[in-house]
Amino acid sequence: MLVLLPPSEGKAEGHRGAPLDLAALSLPGLTAARETVLDELVALCSADEDKAREVLGLSEGLRGEIAKNARLRTAPTRPAGQIYTGVLYDALGLATLDAAAKRRAAKSLLIFSGLWGAVRIGDRIPAYRCSGGVALPGIGGLGAFWRTHMDAVMPEAAGSGLVLDLRSSAYANLWKPKGELAARTATVRVLQSKIVGGVEKRTVVSHFNKATKGRLLRSLLTEGANPRTPAALGDALRDLGYQVEAPAANKLDVIVTEL
Protein backbone atom coordinates (compact mmCIF):
# COMPACT_ATOMS: atom_id res chain seq x y z
CA MET A 1 0.00 0.00 0.00
CA LEU A 2 1.22 3.47 -0.91
CA VAL A 3 -0.18 6.37 1.16
CA LEU A 4 -0.19 9.89 -0.28
CA LEU A 5 -0.07 12.68 2.31
CA PRO A 6 -0.16 16.47 2.20
CA PRO A 7 2.67 18.39 3.86
CA SER A 8 2.04 20.88 6.65
CA GLU A 9 2.30 24.65 6.36
CA GLY A 10 4.18 24.82 9.66
CA LYS A 11 7.52 23.02 9.77
CA ALA A 12 10.08 22.23 12.43
CA GLU A 13 13.44 23.88 12.00
CA GLY A 14 16.40 21.76 10.92
CA HIS A 15 18.58 22.85 13.88
CA ARG A 16 21.65 20.69 13.15
CA GLY A 17 22.24 18.55 10.12
CA ALA A 18 23.97 18.35 6.79
CA PRO A 19 22.82 20.70 4.02
CA LEU A 20 20.45 19.59 1.30
CA ASP A 21 21.57 16.89 -1.15
CA LEU A 22 18.95 16.73 -3.90
CA ALA A 23 20.52 13.64 -5.43
CA ALA A 24 19.96 11.70 -2.19
CA LEU A 25 16.17 12.19 -2.14
CA SER A 26 13.74 9.43 -3.06
CA LEU A 27 12.16 9.40 -6.52
CA PRO A 28 15.40 10.43 -8.29
CA GLY A 29 13.46 10.98 -11.51
CA LEU A 30 12.33 14.27 -9.93
CA THR A 31 15.83 15.61 -9.26
CA ALA A 32 16.00 17.95 -12.27
CA ALA A 33 12.50 19.30 -11.60
CA ARG A 34 13.35 19.86 -7.92
CA GLU A 35 16.47 21.76 -8.98
CA THR A 36 14.33 24.00 -11.20
CA VAL A 37 11.83 24.85 -8.46
CA LEU A 38 14.54 25.29 -5.83
CA ASP A 39 16.53 27.67 -8.05
CA GLU A 40 13.41 29.73 -8.77
CA LEU A 41 12.33 29.89 -5.12
CA VAL A 42 15.79 30.81 -3.80
CA ALA A 43 16.24 33.49 -6.47
CA LEU A 44 12.81 35.00 -5.75
CA CYS A 45 13.38 35.12 -1.99
CA SER A 46 16.92 36.47 -2.35
CA ALA A 47 15.95 39.34 -4.66
CA ASP A 48 12.81 41.05 -3.38
CA GLU A 49 11.15 40.27 -0.05
CA ASP A 50 7.95 42.16 -0.86
CA LYS A 51 7.47 40.38 -4.17
CA ALA A 52 8.32 37.02 -2.59
CA ARG A 53 5.78 37.59 0.19
CA GLU A 54 3.10 38.38 -2.39
CA VAL A 55 3.92 35.38 -4.60
CA LEU A 56 4.06 32.96 -1.65
CA GLY A 57 0.90 34.38 -0.06
CA LEU A 58 2.56 35.10 3.28
CA SER A 59 1.34 37.50 5.92
CA GLU A 60 3.61 40.24 7.25
CA GLY A 61 4.12 38.14 10.35
CA LEU A 62 5.66 35.38 8.22
CA ARG A 63 8.14 37.65 6.44
CA GLY A 64 10.98 35.80 8.18
CA GLU A 65 10.14 32.70 6.14
CA ILE A 66 11.43 34.47 3.04
CA ALA A 67 14.96 34.76 4.42
CA LYS A 68 14.84 31.08 5.34
CA ASN A 69 13.88 30.20 1.77
CA ALA A 70 16.81 32.23 0.48
CA ARG A 71 19.16 30.00 2.50
CA LEU A 72 17.65 26.65 1.53
CA ARG A 73 20.78 25.30 -0.14
CA THR A 74 22.88 25.71 3.01
CA ALA A 75 20.22 25.28 5.72
CA PRO A 76 20.45 22.22 8.01
CA THR A 77 18.21 19.30 7.14
CA ARG A 78 16.18 16.73 9.06
CA PRO A 79 14.14 13.71 7.92
CA ALA A 80 10.90 14.88 6.35
CA GLY A 81 8.95 12.92 8.95
CA GLN A 82 10.41 15.27 11.57
CA ILE A 83 10.09 18.47 9.51
CA TYR A 84 6.34 18.28 8.89
CA THR A 85 4.16 19.18 11.88
CA GLY A 86 0.50 20.03 12.40
CA VAL A 87 -2.74 18.26 13.21
CA LEU A 88 -2.40 15.25 10.89
CA TYR A 89 1.22 14.60 11.82
CA ASP A 90 0.55 15.08 15.54
CA ALA A 91 -2.21 12.46 15.34
CA LEU A 92 -0.02 10.13 13.27
CA GLY A 93 2.80 10.37 15.83
CA LEU A 94 5.60 8.93 13.70
CA ALA A 95 8.16 9.23 16.50
CA THR A 96 6.11 7.05 18.86
CA LEU A 97 5.34 4.20 16.45
CA ASP A 98 6.86 0.83 17.28
CA ALA A 99 9.79 -0.39 15.19
CA ALA A 100 7.70 -2.49 12.80
CA ALA A 101 5.22 0.33 12.19
CA LYS A 102 8.09 2.76 11.56
CA ARG A 103 9.45 0.43 8.89
CA ARG A 104 6.02 0.25 7.26
CA ALA A 105 5.75 4.07 7.38
CA ALA A 106 9.18 4.52 5.77
CA LYS A 107 8.18 2.21 2.94
CA SER A 108 4.59 3.31 2.35
CA LEU A 109 4.26 7.05 3.09
CA LEU A 110 4.84 9.66 0.38
CA ILE A 111 4.47 13.34 1.28
CA PHE A 112 3.59 15.72 -1.54
CA SER A 113 5.20 19.17 -1.67
CA GLY A 114 5.15 22.29 -3.78
CA LEU A 115 8.96 22.42 -3.59
CA TRP A 116 10.04 18.76 -3.76
CA GLY A 117 7.19 17.15 -5.68
CA ALA A 118 7.04 14.28 -3.20
CA VAL A 119 9.40 12.86 -0.56
CA ARG A 120 9.62 9.85 1.73
CA ILE A 121 9.62 10.42 5.49
CA GLY A 122 13.31 9.53 5.71
CA ASP A 123 14.42 12.06 3.07
CA ARG A 124 16.46 14.86 4.62
CA ILE A 125 15.09 18.32 3.75
CA PRO A 126 15.31 21.80 5.27
CA ALA A 127 12.31 23.70 6.60
CA TYR A 128 10.79 25.80 3.81
CA ARG A 129 7.68 27.73 2.83
CA CYS A 130 6.17 27.08 -0.60
CA SER A 131 2.65 25.70 -0.84
CA GLY A 132 1.32 23.60 -3.69
CA GLY A 133 -0.97 26.41 -4.82
CA VAL A 134 1.86 28.88 -5.49
CA ALA A 135 2.64 30.19 -9.00
CA LEU A 136 6.33 31.08 -9.26
CA PRO A 137 7.21 33.83 -11.77
CA GLY A 138 9.44 31.75 -14.04
CA ILE A 139 7.59 28.42 -13.72
CA GLY A 140 3.93 29.26 -13.29
CA GLY A 141 1.54 27.23 -11.20
CA LEU A 142 3.27 24.43 -9.32
CA GLY A 143 0.30 22.10 -9.78
CA ALA A 144 0.64 22.15 -13.56
CA PHE A 145 4.45 22.04 -13.33
CA TRP A 146 4.56 18.95 -11.16
CA ARG A 147 1.85 16.91 -12.88
CA THR A 148 4.00 16.07 -15.91
CA HIS A 149 7.01 15.15 -13.80
CA MET A 150 4.97 13.11 -11.31
CA ASP A 151 3.29 11.18 -14.13
CA ALA A 152 6.74 9.87 -15.06
CA VAL A 153 7.62 8.49 -11.60
CA MET A 154 4.39 7.65 -9.78
CA PRO A 155 3.38 4.42 -11.56
CA GLU A 156 6.63 2.78 -10.45
CA ALA A 157 6.34 4.26 -6.94
CA ALA A 158 2.77 2.99 -6.63
CA GLY A 159 3.70 -0.59 -7.49
CA SER A 160 0.79 -3.01 -7.85
CA GLY A 161 -1.04 -2.46 -4.58
CA LEU A 162 -3.61 -0.07 -3.17
CA VAL A 163 -2.98 3.69 -3.25
CA LEU A 164 -4.55 5.51 -0.30
CA ASP A 165 -4.86 9.20 -1.16
CA LEU A 166 -5.18 11.37 1.96
CA ARG A 167 -4.02 14.60 0.29
CA SER A 168 -5.82 17.91 0.48
CA SER A 169 -7.08 19.41 -2.79
CA ALA A 170 -4.05 21.69 -3.34
CA TYR A 171 -1.71 18.69 -3.28
CA ALA A 172 -4.03 16.30 -5.09
CA ASN A 173 -3.61 18.77 -7.94
CA LEU A 174 0.11 17.93 -8.20
CA TRP A 175 -0.65 14.44 -9.50
CA LYS A 176 -3.81 12.60 -10.50
CA PRO A 177 -3.78 8.80 -10.95
CA LYS A 178 -5.02 7.57 -14.30
CA GLY A 179 -6.38 4.37 -15.81
CA GLU A 180 -5.71 1.14 -13.92
CA LEU A 181 -3.91 3.04 -11.19
CA ALA A 182 -6.95 5.24 -10.60
CA ALA A 183 -9.09 2.12 -10.21
CA ARG A 184 -7.02 1.01 -7.20
CA THR A 185 -6.75 4.45 -5.60
CA ALA A 186 -8.99 5.13 -2.60
CA THR A 187 -9.81 8.55 -1.17
CA VAL A 188 -11.12 9.19 2.34
CA ARG A 189 -13.47 11.95 3.45
CA VAL A 190 -14.07 12.59 7.14
CA LEU A 191 -17.53 13.76 8.14
CA GLN A 192 -18.53 15.01 11.57
CA SER A 193 -21.96 13.77 12.64
CA LYS A 194 -24.11 15.90 14.94
CA ILE A 195 -27.72 15.56 16.02
CA VAL A 196 -29.50 18.89 15.55
CA GLY A 197 -33.16 19.05 16.49
CA GLY A 198 -33.35 15.28 16.46
CA VAL A 199 -31.92 15.08 12.91
CA GLU A 200 -28.41 13.92 12.01
CA LYS A 201 -26.32 16.54 10.23
CA ARG A 202 -22.99 15.70 8.63
CA THR A 203 -20.35 18.28 7.79
CA VAL A 204 -16.74 18.35 6.65
CA VAL A 205 -14.61 20.00 9.34
CA SER A 206 -10.93 20.62 8.68
CA HIS A 207 -9.59 19.84 12.14
CA PHE A 208 -11.60 16.60 12.43
CA ASN A 209 -10.53 15.68 8.90
CA LYS A 210 -6.79 16.04 9.54
CA ALA A 211 -6.77 14.48 13.01
CA THR A 212 -8.91 11.51 11.97
CA LYS A 213 -6.77 10.82 8.90
CA GLY A 214 -3.67 10.85 11.09
CA ARG A 215 -5.24 8.50 13.62
CA LEU A 216 -6.59 6.01 11.09
CA LEU A 217 -3.25 5.92 9.29
CA ARG A 218 -1.51 5.26 12.61
CA SER A 219 -3.95 2.40 13.25
CA LEU A 220 -3.27 0.85 9.83
CA LEU A 221 0.50 1.07 10.32
CA THR A 222 0.39 -0.28 13.88
CA GLU A 223 -1.80 -3.22 12.95
CA GLY A 224 0.16 -4.01 9.79
CA ALA A 225 -2.96 -3.83 7.63
CA ASN A 226 -2.25 -4.13 3.92
CA PRO A 227 -5.56 -3.99 2.02
CA ARG A 228 -5.28 -4.51 -1.71
CA THR A 229 -8.50 -2.78 -2.82
CA PRO A 230 -10.61 0.20 -1.72
CA ALA A 231 -13.31 -2.21 -0.52
CA ALA A 232 -10.77 -4.15 1.56
CA LEU A 233 -9.56 -0.84 3.03
CA GLY A 234 -13.10 -0.08 4.17
CA ASP A 235 -13.28 -3.50 5.83
CA ALA A 236 -9.90 -2.99 7.51
CA LEU A 237 -10.96 0.36 8.94
CA ARG A 238 -14.23 -1.10 10.23
CA ASP A 239 -12.24 -3.86 11.93
CA LEU A 240 -10.21 -1.11 13.60
CA GLY A 241 -13.38 0.44 15.01
CA TYR A 242 -14.13 3.19 12.49
CA GLN A 243 -17.59 3.90 11.13
CA VAL A 244 -17.09 3.73 7.36
CA GLU A 245 -19.47 4.15 4.46
CA ALA A 246 -18.70 3.81 0.74
CA PRO A 247 -20.68 6.34 -1.33
CA ALA A 248 -18.77 5.24 -4.46
CA ALA A 249 -16.42 2.42 -5.45
CA ASN A 250 -13.20 4.31 -4.69
CA LYS A 251 -14.49 6.73 -2.06
CA LEU A 252 -14.78 6.10 1.67
CA ASP A 253 -16.54 8.29 4.23
CA VAL A 254 -15.34 7.99 7.82
CA ILE A 255 -17.99 9.26 10.22
CA VAL A 256 -16.89 10.80 13.54
CA THR A 257 -18.84 12.35 16.38
CA GLU A 258 -15.97 13.76 18.43
CA LEU A 259 -12.25 14.29 18.06
mmCIF file of C-alpha atoms in Angstrom:
data_model
loop_
_atom_site.group_PDB
_atom_site.id
_atom_site.type_symbol
_atom_site.label_atom_id
_atom_site.label_comp_id
_atom_site.label_asym_id
_atom_site.label_seq_id
_atom_site.Cartn_x
_atom_site.Cartn_y
_atom_site.Cartn_z
ATOM 1 C CA MET A 1 0.000 0.000 0.000
ATOM 2 C CA LEU A 2 1.224 3.473 -0.908
ATOM 3 C CA VAL A 3 -0.178 6.369 1.157
ATOM 4 C CA LEU A 4 -0.187 9.887 -0.282
ATOM 5 C CA LEU A 5 -0.073 12.679 2.309
ATOM 6 C CA PRO A 6 -0.164 16.467 2.204
ATOM 7 C CA PRO A 7 2.673 18.385 3.858
ATOM 8 C CA SER A 8 2.043 20.883 6.655
ATOM 9 C CA GLU A 9 2.299 24.650 6.364
ATOM 10 C CA GLY A 10 4.184 24.821 9.663
ATOM 11 C CA LYS A 11 7.525 23.022 9.770
ATOM 12 C CA ALA A 12 10.085 22.226 12.426
ATOM 13 C CA GLU A 13 13.443 23.877 12.003
ATOM 14 C CA GLY A 14 16.397 21.761 10.922
ATOM 15 C CA HIS A 15 18.584 22.854 13.884
ATOM 16 C CA ARG A 16 21.652 20.692 13.147
ATOM 17 C CA GLY A 17 22.239 18.553 10.125
ATOM 18 C CA ALA A 18 23.967 18.345 6.786
ATOM 19 C CA PRO A 19 22.822 20.702 4.015
ATOM 20 C CA LEU A 20 20.450 19.594 1.297
ATOM 21 C CA ASP A 21 21.572 16.887 -1.146
ATOM 22 C CA LEU A 22 18.949 16.726 -3.897
ATOM 23 C CA ALA A 23 20.520 13.639 -5.429
ATOM 24 C CA ALA A 24 19.957 11.702 -2.190
ATOM 25 C CA LEU A 25 16.175 12.190 -2.142
ATOM 26 C CA SER A 26 13.742 9.433 -3.061
ATOM 27 C CA LEU A 27 12.155 9.399 -6.519
ATOM 28 C CA PRO A 28 15.398 10.430 -8.295
ATOM 29 C CA GLY A 29 13.463 10.981 -11.506
ATOM 30 C CA LEU A 30 12.330 14.266 -9.930
ATOM 31 C CA THR A 31 15.831 15.608 -9.262
ATOM 32 C CA ALA A 32 15.996 17.955 -12.265
ATOM 33 C CA ALA A 33 12.503 19.300 -11.595
ATOM 34 C CA ARG A 34 13.355 19.858 -7.923
ATOM 35 C CA GLU A 35 16.473 21.758 -8.982
ATOM 36 C CA THR A 36 14.331 24.000 -11.198
ATOM 37 C CA VAL A 37 11.832 24.854 -8.456
ATOM 38 C CA LEU A 38 14.542 25.295 -5.827
ATOM 39 C CA ASP A 39 16.527 27.668 -8.049
ATOM 40 C CA GLU A 40 13.410 29.725 -8.768
ATOM 41 C CA LEU A 41 12.330 29.889 -5.119
ATOM 42 C CA VAL A 42 15.795 30.812 -3.798
ATOM 43 C CA ALA A 43 16.236 33.489 -6.471
ATOM 44 C CA LEU A 44 12.807 34.997 -5.752
ATOM 45 C CA CYS A 45 13.376 35.121 -1.993
ATOM 46 C CA SER A 46 16.922 36.474 -2.345
ATOM 47 C CA ALA A 47 15.954 39.340 -4.658
ATOM 48 C CA ASP A 48 12.812 41.048 -3.379
ATOM 49 C CA GLU A 49 11.150 40.272 -0.047
ATOM 50 C CA ASP A 50 7.951 42.157 -0.859
ATOM 51 C CA LYS A 51 7.467 40.377 -4.174
ATOM 52 C CA ALA A 52 8.316 37.023 -2.588
ATOM 53 C CA ARG A 53 5.778 37.593 0.193
ATOM 54 C CA GLU A 54 3.097 38.384 -2.389
ATOM 55 C CA VAL A 55 3.923 35.376 -4.596
ATOM 56 C CA LEU A 56 4.055 32.964 -1.652
ATOM 57 C CA GLY A 57 0.904 34.383 -0.062
ATOM 58 C CA LEU A 58 2.564 35.097 3.278
ATOM 59 C CA SER A 59 1.345 37.501 5.920
ATOM 60 C CA GLU A 60 3.607 40.243 7.250
ATOM 61 C CA GLY A 61 4.123 38.138 10.354
ATOM 62 C CA LEU A 62 5.662 35.381 8.222
ATOM 63 C CA ARG A 63 8.137 37.646 6.441
ATOM 64 C CA GLY A 64 10.976 35.800 8.184
ATOM 65 C CA GLU A 65 10.140 32.697 6.136
ATOM 66 C CA ILE A 66 11.428 34.475 3.037
ATOM 67 C CA ALA A 67 14.959 34.763 4.423
ATOM 68 C CA LYS A 68 14.841 31.080 5.340
ATOM 69 C CA ASN A 69 13.877 30.204 1.768
ATOM 70 C CA ALA A 70 16.809 32.230 0.482
ATOM 71 C CA ARG A 71 19.159 30.000 2.499
ATOM 72 C CA LEU A 72 17.651 26.654 1.534
ATOM 73 C CA ARG A 73 20.783 25.302 -0.142
ATOM 74 C CA THR A 74 22.880 25.711 3.006
ATOM 75 C CA ALA A 75 20.221 25.275 5.722
ATOM 76 C CA PRO A 76 20.453 22.223 8.010
ATOM 77 C CA THR A 77 18.209 19.297 7.144
ATOM 78 C CA ARG A 78 16.182 16.729 9.061
ATOM 79 C CA PRO A 79 14.143 13.714 7.924
ATOM 80 C CA ALA A 80 10.901 14.883 6.347
ATOM 81 C CA GLY A 81 8.950 12.922 8.953
ATOM 82 C CA GLN A 82 10.406 15.270 11.572
ATOM 83 C CA ILE A 83 10.088 18.467 9.509
ATOM 84 C CA TYR A 84 6.335 18.283 8.888
ATOM 85 C CA THR A 85 4.163 19.185 11.878
ATOM 86 C CA GLY A 86 0.501 20.033 12.396
ATOM 87 C CA VAL A 87 -2.742 18.258 13.207
ATOM 88 C CA LEU A 88 -2.399 15.247 10.892
ATOM 89 C CA TYR A 89 1.222 14.596 11.825
ATOM 90 C CA ASP A 90 0.554 15.075 15.543
ATOM 91 C CA ALA A 91 -2.211 12.462 15.339
ATOM 92 C CA LEU A 92 -0.024 10.129 13.269
ATOM 93 C CA GLY A 93 2.800 10.370 15.832
ATOM 94 C CA LEU A 94 5.599 8.933 13.702
ATOM 95 C CA ALA A 95 8.164 9.230 16.501
ATOM 96 C CA THR A 96 6.112 7.050 18.856
ATOM 97 C CA LEU A 97 5.336 4.200 16.445
ATOM 98 C CA ASP A 98 6.857 0.828 17.278
ATOM 99 C CA ALA A 99 9.790 -0.388 15.189
ATOM 100 C CA ALA A 100 7.696 -2.485 12.802
ATOM 101 C CA ALA A 101 5.218 0.335 12.191
ATOM 102 C CA LYS A 102 8.090 2.762 11.560
ATOM 103 C CA ARG A 103 9.452 0.432 8.887
ATOM 104 C CA ARG A 104 6.021 0.254 7.262
ATOM 105 C CA ALA A 105 5.749 4.069 7.377
ATOM 106 C CA ALA A 106 9.181 4.521 5.772
ATOM 107 C CA LYS A 107 8.177 2.205 2.940
ATOM 108 C CA SER A 108 4.594 3.309 2.351
ATOM 109 C CA LEU A 109 4.261 7.050 3.089
ATOM 110 C CA LEU A 110 4.840 9.656 0.379
ATOM 111 C CA ILE A 111 4.467 13.343 1.284
ATOM 112 C CA PHE A 112 3.594 15.720 -1.542
ATOM 113 C CA SER A 113 5.197 19.168 -1.666
ATOM 114 C CA GLY A 114 5.152 22.289 -3.776
ATOM 115 C CA LEU A 115 8.955 22.416 -3.593
ATOM 116 C CA TRP A 116 10.038 18.764 -3.756
ATOM 117 C CA GLY A 117 7.189 17.146 -5.681
ATOM 118 C CA ALA A 118 7.045 14.281 -3.197
ATOM 119 C CA VAL A 119 9.400 12.863 -0.557
ATOM 120 C CA ARG A 120 9.624 9.847 1.735
ATOM 121 C CA ILE A 121 9.621 10.417 5.492
ATOM 122 C CA GLY A 122 13.315 9.531 5.712
ATOM 123 C CA ASP A 123 14.420 12.055 3.066
ATOM 124 C CA ARG A 124 16.458 14.857 4.622
ATOM 125 C CA ILE A 125 15.093 18.316 3.753
ATOM 126 C CA PRO A 126 15.312 21.803 5.266
ATOM 127 C CA ALA A 127 12.313 23.700 6.604
ATOM 128 C CA TYR A 128 10.789 25.802 3.809
ATOM 129 C CA ARG A 129 7.676 27.734 2.832
ATOM 130 C CA CYS A 130 6.169 27.077 -0.601
ATOM 131 C CA SER A 131 2.649 25.701 -0.839
ATOM 132 C CA GLY A 132 1.324 23.600 -3.691
ATOM 133 C CA GLY A 133 -0.970 26.405 -4.824
ATOM 134 C CA VAL A 134 1.862 28.880 -5.493
ATOM 135 C CA ALA A 135 2.638 30.193 -8.996
ATOM 136 C CA LEU A 136 6.332 31.079 -9.261
ATOM 137 C CA PRO A 137 7.215 33.829 -11.774
ATOM 138 C CA GLY A 138 9.441 31.747 -14.038
ATOM 139 C CA ILE A 139 7.585 28.424 -13.718
ATOM 140 C CA GLY A 140 3.933 29.264 -13.295
ATOM 141 C CA GLY A 141 1.541 27.228 -11.197
ATOM 142 C CA LEU A 142 3.265 24.431 -9.325
ATOM 143 C CA GLY A 143 0.301 22.104 -9.778
ATOM 144 C CA ALA A 144 0.643 22.150 -13.561
ATOM 145 C CA PHE A 145 4.449 22.041 -13.333
ATOM 146 C CA TRP A 146 4.559 18.946 -11.159
ATOM 147 C CA ARG A 147 1.847 16.906 -12.883
ATOM 148 C CA THR A 148 3.995 16.067 -15.910
ATOM 149 C CA HIS A 149 7.006 15.148 -13.796
ATOM 150 C CA MET A 150 4.973 13.112 -11.307
ATOM 151 C CA ASP A 151 3.293 11.176 -14.132
ATOM 152 C CA ALA A 152 6.738 9.871 -15.057
ATOM 153 C CA VAL A 153 7.621 8.490 -11.601
ATOM 154 C CA MET A 154 4.388 7.653 -9.784
ATOM 155 C CA PRO A 155 3.383 4.419 -11.564
ATOM 156 C CA GLU A 156 6.628 2.781 -10.447
ATOM 157 C CA ALA A 157 6.340 4.262 -6.943
ATOM 158 C CA ALA A 158 2.770 2.989 -6.627
ATOM 159 C CA GLY A 159 3.695 -0.588 -7.491
ATOM 160 C CA SER A 160 0.789 -3.012 -7.853
ATOM 161 C CA GLY A 161 -1.044 -2.456 -4.583
ATOM 162 C CA LEU A 162 -3.615 -0.067 -3.170
ATOM 163 C CA VAL A 163 -2.977 3.690 -3.255
ATOM 164 C CA LEU A 164 -4.549 5.505 -0.305
ATOM 165 C CA ASP A 165 -4.858 9.196 -1.157
ATOM 166 C CA LEU A 166 -5.176 11.374 1.965
ATOM 167 C CA ARG A 167 -4.022 14.602 0.294
ATOM 168 C CA SER A 168 -5.816 17.915 0.478
ATOM 169 C CA SER A 169 -7.076 19.411 -2.788
ATOM 170 C CA ALA A 170 -4.049 21.687 -3.343
ATOM 171 C CA TYR A 171 -1.711 18.686 -3.279
ATOM 172 C CA ALA A 172 -4.030 16.298 -5.087
ATOM 173 C CA ASN A 173 -3.608 18.773 -7.940
ATOM 174 C CA LEU A 174 0.115 17.925 -8.199
ATOM 175 C CA TRP A 175 -0.655 14.441 -9.502
ATOM 176 C CA LYS A 176 -3.810 12.599 -10.498
ATOM 177 C CA PRO A 177 -3.783 8.803 -10.950
ATOM 178 C CA LYS A 178 -5.020 7.574 -14.299
ATOM 179 C CA GLY A 179 -6.385 4.366 -15.805
ATOM 180 C CA GLU A 180 -5.712 1.144 -13.924
ATOM 181 C CA LEU A 181 -3.910 3.045 -11.188
ATOM 182 C CA ALA A 182 -6.947 5.244 -10.597
ATOM 183 C CA ALA A 183 -9.089 2.125 -10.206
ATOM 184 C CA ARG A 184 -7.022 1.007 -7.205
ATOM 185 C CA THR A 185 -6.751 4.447 -5.598
ATOM 186 C CA ALA A 186 -8.990 5.131 -2.597
ATOM 187 C CA THR A 187 -9.810 8.554 -1.174
ATOM 188 C CA VAL A 188 -11.115 9.190 2.338
ATOM 189 C CA ARG A 189 -13.472 11.946 3.447
ATOM 190 C CA VAL A 190 -14.067 12.589 7.140
ATOM 191 C CA LEU A 191 -17.528 13.763 8.145
ATOM 192 C CA GLN A 192 -18.527 15.008 11.570
ATOM 193 C CA SER A 193 -21.965 13.774 12.638
ATOM 194 C CA LYS A 194 -24.114 15.898 14.944
ATOM 195 C CA ILE A 195 -27.721 15.555 16.022
ATOM 196 C CA VAL A 196 -29.497 18.891 15.548
ATOM 197 C CA GLY A 197 -33.160 19.051 16.491
ATOM 198 C CA GLY A 198 -33.350 15.281 16.456
ATOM 199 C CA VAL A 199 -31.918 15.076 12.914
ATOM 200 C CA GLU A 200 -28.410 13.923 12.014
ATOM 201 C CA LYS A 201 -26.319 16.544 10.226
ATOM 202 C CA ARG A 202 -22.992 15.700 8.633
ATOM 203 C CA THR A 203 -20.354 18.281 7.792
ATOM 204 C CA VAL A 204 -16.741 18.347 6.654
ATOM 205 C CA VAL A 205 -14.607 19.999 9.341
ATOM 206 C CA SER A 206 -10.928 20.616 8.675
ATOM 207 C CA HIS A 207 -9.592 19.836 12.144
ATOM 208 C CA PHE A 208 -11.595 16.595 12.425
ATOM 209 C CA ASN A 209 -10.531 15.676 8.904
ATOM 210 C CA LYS A 210 -6.790 16.039 9.537
ATOM 211 C CA ALA A 211 -6.773 14.484 13.011
ATOM 212 C CA THR A 212 -8.907 11.510 11.970
ATOM 213 C CA LYS A 213 -6.771 10.821 8.902
ATOM 214 C CA GLY A 214 -3.667 10.853 11.093
ATOM 215 C CA ARG A 215 -5.243 8.497 13.624
ATOM 216 C CA LEU A 216 -6.594 6.015 11.086
ATOM 217 C CA LEU A 217 -3.248 5.925 9.293
ATOM 218 C CA ARG A 218 -1.506 5.257 12.614
ATOM 219 C CA SER A 219 -3.953 2.398 13.250
ATOM 220 C CA LEU A 220 -3.268 0.850 9.832
ATOM 221 C CA LEU A 221 0.499 1.074 10.322
ATOM 222 C CA THR A 222 0.392 -0.284 13.876
ATOM 223 C CA GLU A 223 -1.800 -3.224 12.948
ATOM 224 C CA GLY A 224 0.157 -4.011 9.791
ATOM 225 C CA ALA A 225 -2.960 -3.835 7.633
ATOM 226 C CA ASN A 226 -2.251 -4.134 3.920
ATOM 227 C CA PRO A 227 -5.563 -3.989 2.024
ATOM 228 C CA ARG A 228 -5.281 -4.508 -1.709
ATOM 229 C CA THR A 229 -8.502 -2.785 -2.817
ATOM 230 C CA PRO A 230 -10.606 0.196 -1.725
ATOM 231 C CA ALA A 231 -13.312 -2.214 -0.519
ATOM 232 C CA ALA A 232 -10.766 -4.151 1.559
ATOM 233 C CA LEU A 233 -9.556 -0.841 3.030
ATOM 234 C CA GLY A 234 -13.098 -0.079 4.166
ATOM 235 C CA ASP A 235 -13.283 -3.495 5.834
ATOM 236 C CA ALA A 236 -9.903 -2.992 7.506
ATOM 237 C CA LEU A 237 -10.964 0.362 8.939
ATOM 238 C CA ARG A 238 -14.233 -1.100 10.230
ATOM 239 C CA ASP A 239 -12.237 -3.862 11.927
ATOM 240 C CA LEU A 240 -10.209 -1.108 13.597
ATOM 241 C CA GLY A 241 -13.377 0.443 15.012
ATOM 242 C CA TYR A 242 -14.130 3.193 12.495
ATOM 243 C CA GLN A 243 -17.585 3.901 11.127
ATOM 244 C CA VAL A 244 -17.091 3.728 7.362
ATOM 245 C CA GLU A 245 -19.466 4.150 4.463
ATOM 246 C CA ALA A 246 -18.704 3.807 0.745
ATOM 247 C CA PRO A 247 -20.682 6.340 -1.329
ATOM 248 C CA ALA A 248 -18.768 5.240 -4.458
ATOM 249 C CA ALA A 249 -16.424 2.424 -5.451
ATOM 250 C CA ASN A 250 -13.199 4.310 -4.687
ATOM 251 C CA LYS A 251 -14.490 6.733 -2.061
ATOM 252 C CA LEU A 252 -14.779 6.102 1.668
ATOM 253 C CA ASP A 253 -16.539 8.287 4.225
ATOM 254 C CA VAL A 254 -15.341 7.991 7.816
ATOM 255 C CA ILE A 255 -17.992 9.263 10.222
ATOM 256 C CA VAL A 256 -16.889 10.799 13.541
ATOM 257 C CA THR A 257 -18.844 12.354 16.384
ATOM 258 C CA GLU A 258 -15.967 13.761 18.428
ATOM 259 C CA LEU A 259 -12.251 14.290 18.062
#
